């Protein structure tokens, strides 16, 4: 016989829903993982460009094929001394623009995905409201799901994205024939914190904005939908 | 036994815009129901039965008039207060069960108490056991028959031990044998002191009720009538209910 959970919480509710809608959950997570991977890459290049650390020894290590350990991953990396100040400034601005663009596109994608999910669950929202759950309690159910998806996507982006970034940096350094390719990405602790906050924040904000209007509607209207 | 008024609707009106025209779902309706009553609402589709249940259950608010349940004026409550009122005082049973498809029968019963400190999980198991579903607790709604789903919905409606049960066509989507079981269960709940109001087209079900209201075009067509021994006395007609 199945062991029943000791308490029935928002987490139980969210996990049951995600399990029941596995394909949608995976789609959202893959989308967010790719978005987050790109975000981390942009940010890491940005950090690389703005870092003041002498890069020579680190670069040699990468070119010699040294596999980064988990400690290495969190170290500040380098910027090429030969790059002119003007080129560096241009690249910083370009990456800043790219990062902001990634943020906006990510928000748009996640918001729309969540909006579709909420729209499909109007009836369920109506039932929950009819059973006496307040708008805020129903919102919390959606936020818990959004937060969980954000967390899982951040972790997968980190574990899939970091090796990709480091391998890419080796490739770029090996080519090394333009100013841009002299720039190696950096993965400092603040990048981890920033990407974590971005991933969770993006999911929570987009879920909240997508859900708030519908959850606040009349339970009767919500239950009549999809009939 | 003297009965006390439990539900009082005074001059209640509710309209919906349909294709630019206003349809009067409730039209200056005044009705009183006693505590411990088991009342059947009958009438053709569009007569306003569901709207009336929604008003009594605090799911909807009237355009004008007053809705009092257990001394609480629902017209004066905001949405959060109405949600709290529903959680504590009302158990809803719907024609299409309205179970959450991703949750098991057991979890569905726990939904109303999800945010409570004491979730009374033993009560959820007891209720499902009482509904004859002790072996189906861990099944998803899609794995249950129509009758089983409706019994899960009844268990869910009883989870908070509400004094008022509102059922909208509870037997409209199940076979006659299961419908009889559910009616019998409603009688038991009524005998235990619950006030039951059910919208139905089922004459057998209406025949088991203590009283009946017949509606048409958002108004009562005839007064409130009592039923006895399965015989339903309508304002304009009389027929034999199924025993």
Short mmCIF file of C-alpha atoms in Angstrom, two decimals:
data_model
loop_
_atom_site.label_atom_id
_atom_site.label_comp_id
_atom_site.label_asym_id
_atom_site.label_seq_id
_atom_site.Cartn_x
_atom_site.Cartn_y
_atom_site.Cartn_z
CA UNK A 1 0.00 0.00 0.00
CA UNK A 2 1.23 3.49 -0.83
CA UNK A 3 2.69 5.49 2.03
CA UNK A 4 0.60 8.62 2.40
CA UNK A 5 2.38 11.91 3.11
CA UNK A 6 2.40 12.99 6.75
CA UNK A 7 1.16 16.44 5.79
CA UNK A 8 -0.46 17.71 2.67
CA UNK A 9 1.35 20.89 1.75
CA UNK A 10 1.80 23.28 -1.15
CA UNK A 11 4.88 21.25 -2.08
CA UNK A 12 2.82 18.03 -2.24
CA UNK A 13 0.25 19.81 -4.36
CA UNK A 14 2.83 21.31 -6.71
CA UNK A 15 4.80 18.09 -7.12
CA UNK A 16 1.62 16.11 -7.84
CA UNK A 17 0.66 18.61 -10.50
CA UNK A 18 4.11 18.63 -12.08
CA UNK A 19 4.21 14.83 -12.08
CA UNK A 20 0.74 14.68 -13.62
CA UNK A 21 1.78 17.17 -16.32
CA UNK A 22 5.29 15.82 -16.86
CA UNK A 23 5.70 16.91 -20.49
CA UNK A 24 4.75 20.51 -19.76
CA UNK A 25 6.99 20.60 -16.70
CA UNK A 26 9.96 19.24 -18.68
CA UNK A 27 9.31 21.72 -21.49
CA UNK A 28 9.27 24.64 -19.07
CA UNK A 29 12.40 23.40 -17.30
CA UNK A 30 14.32 22.85 -20.56
CA UNK A 31 13.31 26.31 -21.79
CA UNK A 32 14.35 27.90 -18.55
CA UNK A 33 17.59 25.87 -18.37
CA UNK A 34 18.62 27.07 -21.83
CA UNK A 35 17.66 30.63 -20.95
CA UNK A 36 19.56 30.43 -17.69
CA UNK A 37 22.58 28.87 -19.41
CA UNK A 38 22.70 31.77 -21.84
CA UNK A 39 22.21 34.23 -19.03
CA UNK A 40 25.09 32.70 -17.05
CA UNK A 41 27.30 32.74 -20.13
CA UNK A 42 26.56 36.41 -20.83
CA UNK A 43 27.16 37.34 -17.24
CA UNK A 44 30.33 35.30 -16.99
CA UNK A 45 31.79 37.02 -20.06
CA UNK A 46 30.72 40.30 -18.53
CA UNK A 47 32.50 39.45 -15.29
CA UNK A 48 35.50 38.30 -17.29
CA UNK A 49 35.72 41.63 -19.05
CA UNK A 50 35.38 43.71 -15.97
CA UNK A 51 37.71 41.63 -13.81
CA UNK A 52 40.99 43.24 -12.73
CA UNK A 53 42.75 39.96 -12.01
CA UNK A 54 45.87 39.06 -13.94
CA UNK A 55 44.75 36.25 -16.20
CA UNK A 56 48.01 34.80 -17.43
CA UNK A 57 48.45 31.87 -15.07
CA UNK A 58 44.76 30.88 -15.28
CA UNK A 59 44.78 31.06 -19.04
CA UNK A 60 47.85 28.90 -19.27
CA UNK A 61 46.11 26.37 -17.06
CA UNK A 62 43.09 26.25 -19.36
CA UNK A 63 45.23 26.02 -22.50
CA UNK A 64 47.22 23.19 -20.98
CA UNK A 65 43.98 21.28 -20.65
CA UNK A 66 43.71 21.46 -16.88
CA UNK A 67 40.28 20.28 -15.91
CA UNK A 68 38.73 22.84 -13.57
CA UNK A 69 37.84 21.50 -10.17
CA UNK A 70 34.81 22.66 -8.29
CA UNK A 71 37.01 25.15 -6.44
CA UNK A 72 38.36 26.50 -9.71
CA UNK A 73 34.87 27.13 -10.92
CA UNK A 74 34.35 29.79 -8.33
CA UNK A 75 37.59 31.61 -8.95
CA UNK A 76 37.76 34.97 -10.58
CA UNK A 77 39.20 34.72 -14.01
CA UNK A 78 41.01 37.00 -16.33
CA UNK A 79 41.00 39.70 -18.93
CA UNK A 80 43.54 40.17 -21.63
CA UNK A 81 45.92 43.01 -20.90
CA UNK A 82 46.49 43.62 -24.58
CA UNK A 83 42.90 44.59 -25.23
CA UNK A 84 42.53 48.32 -25.65
CA UNK A 85 40.41 50.25 -23.20
CA UNK A 86 38.01 51.28 -25.98
CA UNK A 87 37.49 47.69 -27.16
CA UNK A 88 36.94 46.57 -23.60
CA UNK A 89 34.41 49.29 -22.98
CA UNK A 90 32.57 48.44 -26.21
CA UNK A 91 32.44 44.78 -25.25
CA UNK A 92 31.22 45.57 -21.75
CA UNK A 93 28.41 47.65 -23.19
CA UNK A 94 27.56 44.98 -25.75
CA UNK A 95 27.43 42.28 -23.10
CA UNK A 96 25.43 44.48 -20.78
CA UNK A 97 22.92 45.05 -23.56
CA UNK A 98 22.87 41.32 -24.38
CA UNK A 99 22.31 40.42 -20.73
CA UNK A 100 19.43 42.86 -20.40
CA UNK A 101 17.99 41.48 -23.64
CA UNK A 102 18.30 37.92 -22.31
CA UNK A 103 16.51 38.99 -19.12
CA UNK A 104 13.66 40.54 -21.12
CA UNK A 105 13.32 37.60 -23.52
CA UNK A 106 13.51 35.11 -20.63
CA UNK A 107 10.80 36.96 -18.75
CA UNK A 108 8.61 37.02 -21.86
CA UNK A 109 9.07 33.27 -22.48
CA UNK A 110 8.48 32.23 -18.87
CA UNK A 111 5.57 34.64 -18.41
CA UNK A 112 3.85 33.29 -21.51
CA UNK A 113 4.45 29.68 -20.54
CA UNK A 114 3.05 30.34 -17.07
CA UNK A 115 0.14 32.34 -18.49
CA UNK A 116 -0.83 29.38 -20.71
CA UNK A 117 -0.50 27.02 -17.75
CA UNK A 118 -2.68 29.26 -15.55
CA UNK A 119 -5.23 29.67 -18.34
CA UNK A 120 -5.49 25.90 -18.71
CA UNK A 121 -6.05 25.60 -14.97
CA UNK A 122 -8.82 28.18 -14.60
CA UNK A 123 -11.33 25.55 -13.61
CA UNK A 124 -8.97 24.10 -11.01
CA UNK A 125 -8.45 27.60 -9.58
CA UNK A 126 -12.23 28.04 -9.43
CA UNK A 127 -12.62 24.74 -7.56
CA UNK A 128 -9.94 25.70 -5.03
CA UNK A 129 -11.59 29.06 -4.49
CA UNK A 130 -15.02 27.44 -4.12
CA UNK A 131 -13.59 25.11 -1.47
CA UNK A 132 -12.66 28.12 0.61
CA UNK A 133 -9.05 28.81 -0.31
CA UNK A 134 -8.35 32.53 -0.50
CA UNK A 135 -6.84 34.17 -3.58
CA UNK A 136 -3.51 34.47 -1.79
CA UNK A 137 -3.52 30.79 -0.78
CA UNK A 138 -4.14 29.76 -4.40
CA UNK A 139 -1.43 32.20 -5.53
CA UNK A 140 0.97 30.55 -3.08
CA UNK A 141 0.32 27.16 -4.74
CA UNK A 142 1.35 28.60 -8.09
CA UNK A 143 4.34 30.45 -6.64
CA UNK A 144 5.57 27.25 -5.00
CA UNK A 145 5.49 25.53 -8.38
CA UNK A 146 7.16 28.48 -10.13
CA UNK A 147 9.86 28.66 -7.45
CA UNK A 148 10.56 24.93 -7.68
CA UNK A 149 10.86 25.09 -11.48
CA UNK A 150 13.19 28.08 -11.13
CA UNK A 151 15.38 26.23 -8.61
CA UNK A 152 15.67 23.03 -10.66
CA UNK A 153 16.35 25.01 -13.84
CA UNK A 154 19.06 27.06 -12.12
CA UNK A 155 20.79 23.91 -10.84
CA UNK A 156 20.63 22.20 -14.23
CA UNK A 157 21.80 25.35 -16.01
CA UNK A 158 24.70 25.54 -13.62
CA UNK A 159 25.77 21.93 -13.99
CA UNK A 160 25.17 21.78 -17.73
CA UNK A 161 26.13 25.38 -18.40
CA UNK A 162 29.39 25.60 -16.45
CA UNK A 163 31.28 22.87 -18.33
CA UNK A 164 29.98 24.37 -21.54
CA UNK A 165 31.25 27.79 -20.56
CA UNK A 166 34.65 26.52 -19.58
CA UNK A 167 35.04 24.44 -22.72
CA UNK A 168 33.97 27.40 -24.77
CA UNK A 169 36.53 29.56 -23.04
CA UNK A 170 39.28 27.09 -23.90
CA UNK A 171 38.12 27.07 -27.50
CA UNK A 172 38.06 30.86 -27.64
CA UNK A 173 41.49 31.17 -26.07
CA UNK A 174 42.95 28.61 -28.46
CA UNK A 175 41.70 30.56 -31.46
CA UNK A 176 42.77 33.82 -29.89
CA UNK A 177 42.92 35.78 -33.13
CA UNK A 178 40.54 38.60 -32.28
CA UNK A 179 40.12 40.85 -29.32
CA UNK A 180 36.88 39.20 -28.32
CA UNK A 181 38.42 35.74 -28.18
CA UNK A 182 41.00 36.92 -25.72
CA UNK A 183 38.25 37.40 -23.26
CA UNK A 184 37.76 34.44 -21.01
CA UNK A 185 34.61 34.12 -18.95
CA UNK A 186 34.63 34.33 -15.19
CA UNK A 187 32.49 32.40 -12.73
CA UNK A 188 32.84 34.26 -9.48
CA UNK A 189 30.56 33.63 -6.46
CA UNK A 190 28.56 36.75 -7.17
CA UNK A 191 27.61 35.24 -10.54
CA UNK A 192 26.19 32.20 -8.74
CA UNK A 193 24.19 34.40 -6.39
CA UNK A 194 23.02 36.68 -9.18
CA UNK A 195 21.96 33.82 -11.46
CA UNK A 196 20.17 32.10 -8.55
CA UNK A 197 18.24 35.24 -7.71
CA UNK A 198 17.53 35.83 -11.37
CA UNK A 199 16.21 32.31 -11.97
CA UNK A 200 13.99 32.20 -8.87
CA UNK A 201 12.95 35.83 -9.20
CA UNK A 202 12.10 35.48 -12.87
CA UNK A 203 9.94 32.42 -12.23
CA UNK A 204 8.19 33.91 -9.20
CA UNK A 205 7.55 37.26 -10.89
CA UNK A 206 6.27 35.76 -14.13
CA UNK A 207 4.11 33.22 -12.25
CA UNK A 208 2.68 35.91 -10.00
CA UNK A 209 1.89 38.28 -12.86
CA UNK A 210 0.40 35.48 -14.97
CA UNK A 211 -1.70 34.13 -12.11
CA UNK A 212 -2.90 37.17 -10.18
CA UNK A 213 -5.61 38.34 -12.59
CA UNK A 214 -7.17 34.94 -13.10
CA UNK A 215 -6.95 33.89 -9.46
CA UNK A 216 -8.70 37.09 -8.46
CA UNK A 217 -11.64 36.41 -10.80
CA UNK A 218 -14.99 35.18 -9.57
CA UNK A 219 -14.92 31.45 -8.63
CA UNK A 220 -18.16 30.96 -10.55
CA UNK A 221 -16.65 32.37 -13.76
CA UNK A 222 -13.52 30.31 -13.31
CA UNK A 223 -15.44 27.07 -12.81
CA UNK A 224 -17.56 27.72 -15.89
CA UNK A 225 -14.49 27.86 -18.11
CA UNK A 226 -13.65 24.79 -20.22
CA UNK A 227 -17.15 23.45 -19.78
CA UNK B 1 -39.93 20.36 16.57
CA UNK B 2 -39.75 24.15 16.12
CA UNK B 3 -37.24 25.15 13.48
CA UNK B 4 -35.18 28.32 13.26
CA UNK B 5 -34.53 30.23 10.02
CA UNK B 6 -31.01 29.46 8.82
CA UNK B 7 -30.99 30.87 5.33
CA UNK B 8 -32.82 34.08 4.50
CA UNK B 9 -32.84 35.71 1.06
CA UNK B 10 -34.61 39.04 0.80
CA UNK B 11 -35.52 40.49 -2.58
CA UNK B 12 -32.40 39.07 -4.22
CA UNK B 13 -31.72 39.82 -7.87
CA UNK B 14 -28.83 38.73 -10.07
CA UNK B 15 -28.38 39.35 -13.78
CA UNK B 16 -25.80 38.25 -16.33
CA UNK B 17 -24.93 39.94 -19.58
CA UNK B 18 -25.39 37.50 -22.45
CA UNK B 19 -24.87 38.83 -25.95
CA UNK B 20 -25.55 42.41 -24.90
CA UNK B 21 -28.76 41.49 -23.08
CA UNK B 22 -29.24 41.04 -19.36
CA UNK B 23 -30.61 37.67 -18.29
CA UNK B 24 -32.21 37.71 -14.85
CA UNK B 25 -30.94 34.53 -13.17
CA UNK B 26 -32.65 35.61 -9.93
CA UNK B 27 -35.49 38.08 -10.05
CA UNK B 28 -36.45 39.68 -6.71
CA UNK B 29 -36.35 36.32 -4.96
CA UNK B 30 -37.35 36.04 -1.31
CA UNK B 31 -37.04 32.72 0.47
CA UNK B 32 -36.39 31.34 3.95
CA UNK B 33 -34.99 27.91 4.78
CA UNK B 34 -34.79 26.35 8.22
CA UNK B 35 -31.82 24.88 10.02
CA UNK B 36 -31.75 21.12 9.54
CA UNK B 37 -33.84 21.28 6.38
CA UNK B 38 -33.23 19.06 3.38
CA UNK B 39 -34.56 21.04 0.47
CA UNK B 40 -34.76 20.11 -3.20
CA UNK B 41 -34.61 22.90 -5.77
CA UNK B 42 -36.42 21.91 -8.92
CA UNK B 43 -37.06 23.66 -12.19
CA UNK B 44 -36.02 23.71 -15.82
CA UNK B 45 -32.49 24.56 -16.92
CA UNK B 46 -31.88 28.28 -16.64
CA UNK B 47 -34.45 28.68 -13.86
CA UNK B 48 -31.78 30.03 -11.49
CA UNK B 49 -31.17 26.99 -9.27
CA UNK B 50 -27.39 27.06 -9.54
CA UNK B 51 -27.29 30.83 -9.12
CA UNK B 52 -29.36 30.49 -5.96
CA UNK B 53 -26.96 27.84 -4.60
CA UNK B 54 -24.01 30.09 -5.48
CA UNK B 55 -25.58 32.98 -3.57
CA UNK B 56 -26.28 30.87 -0.50
CA UNK B 57 -22.76 29.42 -0.62
CA UNK B 58 -21.07 32.81 -0.91
CA UNK B 59 -19.65 31.98 -4.33
CA UNK B 60 -21.44 34.87 -5.95
CA UNK B 61 -22.91 38.16 -4.76
CA UNK B 62 -26.34 39.55 -5.62
CA UNK B 63 -26.83 42.72 -7.67
CA UNK B 64 -29.40 43.77 -5.08
CA UNK B 65 -31.06 42.30 -2.02
CA UNK B 66 -29.72 40.54 1.04
CA UNK B 67 -28.43 37.00 1.65
CA UNK B 68 -28.20 35.88 5.29
CA UNK B 69 -26.80 32.47 6.25
CA UNK B 70 -26.58 31.50 9.91
CA UNK B 71 -26.96 35.16 10.86
CA UNK B 72 -24.12 36.31 8.58
CA UNK B 73 -24.96 38.88 5.92
CA UNK B 74 -22.99 37.58 2.94
CA UNK B 75 -23.69 40.71 0.91
CA UNK B 76 -21.46 42.69 3.29
CA UNK B 77 -18.47 40.37 3.19
CA UNK B 78 -15.43 40.97 0.99
CA UNK B 79 -13.94 38.18 -1.13
CA UNK B 80 -11.49 37.01 1.54
CA UNK B 81 -14.23 36.90 4.18
CA UNK B 82 -16.49 34.96 1.80
CA UNK B 83 -13.68 32.45 1.19
CA UNK B 84 -13.34 32.00 4.93
CA UNK B 85 -17.13 31.64 5.24
CA UNK B 86 -17.16 28.93 2.54
CA UNK B 87 -14.32 27.05 4.17
CA UNK B 88 -15.97 26.91 7.58
CA UNK B 89 -19.65 26.73 6.77
CA UNK B 90 -20.30 25.25 3.35
CA UNK B 91 -19.63 21.93 1.66
CA UNK B 92 -20.09 22.02 -2.12
CA UNK B 93 -20.98 18.99 -4.22
CA UNK B 94 -21.02 19.49 -7.99
CA UNK B 95 -22.54 17.55 -10.87
CA UNK B 96 -19.15 17.00 -12.51
CA UNK B 97 -17.43 16.24 -9.20
CA UNK B 98 -14.80 18.98 -9.70
CA UNK B 99 -11.98 16.92 -8.25
CA UNK B 100 -8.38 17.99 -8.86
CA UNK B 101 -7.16 15.51 -11.50
CA UNK B 102 -3.53 15.41 -10.35
CA UNK B 103 -4.39 14.51 -6.73
CA UNK B 104 -5.40 11.16 -5.29
CA UNK B 105 -8.81 10.66 -3.68
CA UNK B 106 -7.21 11.10 -0.25
CA UNK B 107 -5.39 14.29 -1.26
CA UNK B 108 -8.54 15.70 -2.85
CA UNK B 109 -10.35 15.29 0.45
CA UNK B 110 -7.52 17.17 2.19
CA UNK B 111 -7.60 20.17 -0.18
CA UNK B 112 -9.95 22.30 1.98
CA UNK B 113 -7.60 21.93 4.95
CA UNK B 114 -4.35 22.29 3.02
CA UNK B 115 -3.38 25.50 4.79
CA UNK B 116 -4.65 24.47 8.24
CA UNK B 117 -2.22 23.65 11.03
CA UNK B 118 -4.21 20.59 12.08
CA UNK B 119 -5.13 18.79 8.89
CA UNK B 120 -7.11 16.01 10.65
CA UNK B 121 -5.80 13.40 8.25
CA UNK B 122 -7.51 10.71 10.28
CA UNK B 123 -10.82 12.37 9.51
CA UNK B 124 -10.07 12.27 5.77
CA UNK B 125 -9.43 8.53 6.00
CA UNK B 126 -12.56 8.01 8.12
CA UNK B 127 -14.71 9.92 5.63
CA UNK B 128 -13.39 7.95 2.68
CA UNK B 129 -13.91 4.78 4.67
CA UNK B 130 -17.48 5.83 5.38
CA UNK B 131 -17.98 6.40 1.65
CA UNK B 132 -16.80 2.84 1.02
CA UNK B 133 -13.58 4.05 -0.60
CA UNK B 134 -10.96 2.79 1.85
CA UNK B 135 -9.33 0.76 -0.93
CA UNK B 136 -9.44 3.62 -3.42
CA UNK B 137 -7.77 6.35 -1.36
CA UNK B 138 -4.58 6.40 -3.40
CA UNK B 139 -6.28 6.38 -6.78
CA UNK B 140 -6.46 9.36 -9.08
CA UNK B 141 -9.93 10.60 -10.10
CA UNK B 142 -9.44 9.23 -13.62
CA UNK B 143 -9.09 5.75 -12.13
CA UNK B 144 -12.43 5.98 -10.33
CA UNK B 145 -15.99 5.46 -11.57
CA UNK B 146 -18.50 8.32 -11.64
CA UNK B 147 -20.14 7.16 -8.41
CA UNK B 148 -16.79 6.82 -6.66
CA UNK B 149 -15.74 10.28 -7.78
CA UNK B 150 -18.95 11.75 -6.44
CA UNK B 151 -18.42 10.01 -3.12
CA UNK B 152 -14.90 11.46 -2.95
CA UNK B 153 -16.47 14.88 -3.61
CA UNK B 154 -18.95 14.28 -0.77
CA UNK B 155 -16.11 13.29 1.58
CA UNK B 156 -14.31 16.49 0.58
CA UNK B 157 -17.45 18.54 1.23
CA UNK B 158 -17.65 17.03 4.74
CA UNK B 159 -13.97 17.50 5.59
CA UNK B 160 -14.50 20.75 7.51
CA UNK B 161 -17.69 19.42 9.09
CA UNK B 162 -19.77 22.29 7.66
CA UNK B 163 -23.34 22.84 8.87
CA UNK B 164 -24.52 23.48 5.30
CA UNK B 165 -24.19 21.19 2.27
CA UNK B 166 -25.01 22.55 -1.19
CA UNK B 167 -25.33 20.00 -3.99
CA UNK B 168 -25.77 21.02 -7.61
CA UNK B 169 -27.22 18.11 -9.62
CA UNK B 170 -25.30 15.59 -7.50
CA UNK B 171 -26.84 12.59 -9.24
CA UNK B 172 -26.96 14.12 -12.71
CA UNK B 173 -23.96 12.23 -13.99
CA UNK B 174 -24.21 8.82 -12.29
CA UNK B 175 -26.28 5.66 -12.65
CA UNK B 176 -29.57 5.22 -10.81
CA UNK B 177 -28.26 2.64 -8.34
CA UNK B 178 -25.42 4.91 -7.20
CA UNK B 179 -27.84 7.84 -7.17
CA UNK B 180 -30.00 5.96 -4.65
CA UNK B 181 -26.96 5.33 -2.45
CA UNK B 182 -26.06 9.01 -2.55
CA UNK B 183 -29.60 10.08 -1.70
CA UNK B 184 -29.56 7.67 1.22
CA UNK B 185 -26.27 9.17 2.35
CA UNK B 186 -27.77 12.67 2.14
CA UNK B 187 -30.63 11.54 4.35
CA UNK B 188 -28.14 10.25 6.91
CA UNK B 189 -26.25 13.55 6.85
CA UNK B 190 -29.52 15.43 7.26
CA UNK B 191 -30.47 13.19 10.19
CA UNK B 192 -27.12 14.10 11.75
CA UNK B 193 -28.14 17.76 11.64
CA UNK B 194 -26.68 19.03 8.38
CA UNK B 195 -28.78 21.45 6.36
CA UNK B 196 -28.87 20.23 2.76
CA UNK B 197 -29.97 22.08 -0.33
CA UNK B 198 -29.78 20.30 -3.64
CA UNK B 199 -30.61 21.44 -7.15
CA UNK B 200 -31.93 18.46 -9.05
CA UNK B 201 -34.02 17.24 -11.95
CA UNK B 202 -34.26 13.83 -10.29
CA UNK B 203 -37.76 13.23 -8.93
CA UNK B 204 -36.62 10.32 -6.81
CA UNK B 205 -34.11 12.58 -5.12
CA UNK B 206 -36.61 15.40 -4.67
CA UNK B 207 -39.01 12.86 -3.17
CA UNK B 208 -36.53 12.06 -0.43
CA UNK B 209 -36.14 15.71 0.55
CA UNK B 210 -38.05 17.26 3.43
CA UNK B 211 -39.10 20.27 1.40
CA UNK B 212 -39.03 21.49 -2.14
CA UNK B 213 -38.79 24.78 -3.97
CA UNK B 214 -39.77 24.96 -7.59
CA UNK B 215 -38.16 27.71 -9.66
CA UNK B 216 -38.80 29.26 -13.04
CA UNK B 217 -37.19 32.34 -14.64
CA UNK B 218 -35.37 33.30 -11.46
CA UNK B 219 -38.49 33.21 -9.29
CA UNK B 220 -40.28 30.69 -7.16
CA UNK B 221 -43.17 29.15 -9.01
CA UNK B 222 -45.46 28.38 -6.11
CA UNK B 223 -44.48 28.41 -2.47
CA UNK B 224 -42.28 26.12 -0.48
CA UNK B 225 -43.86 22.69 -0.14
CA UNK B 226 -43.27 19.78 2.19
CA UNK B 227 -42.70 16.26 0.97
CA UNK B 228 -43.62 13.04 2.72
CA UNK B 229 -43.24 9.38 1.95
CA UNK B 230 -41.73 10.08 -1.39
CA UNK B 231 -44.75 12.01 -2.58
CA UNK B 232 -43.84 15.43 -3.88
CA UNK B 233 -46.51 18.08 -3.75
CA UNK B 234 -45.87 20.76 -6.28
CA UNK B 235 -47.59 24.08 -6.46
CA UNK B 236 -49.33 23.09 -9.62
CA UNK B 237 -48.99 19.34 -9.88
CA UNK B 238 -48.49 16.17 -7.87
CA UNK B 239 -46.55 13.10 -8.78
CA UNK B 240 -45.28 9.92 -7.17
CA UNK B 241 -41.58 9.85 -6.38
CA UNK B 242 -39.59 6.64 -6.49
CA UNK B 243 -39.15 5.02 -3.14
#
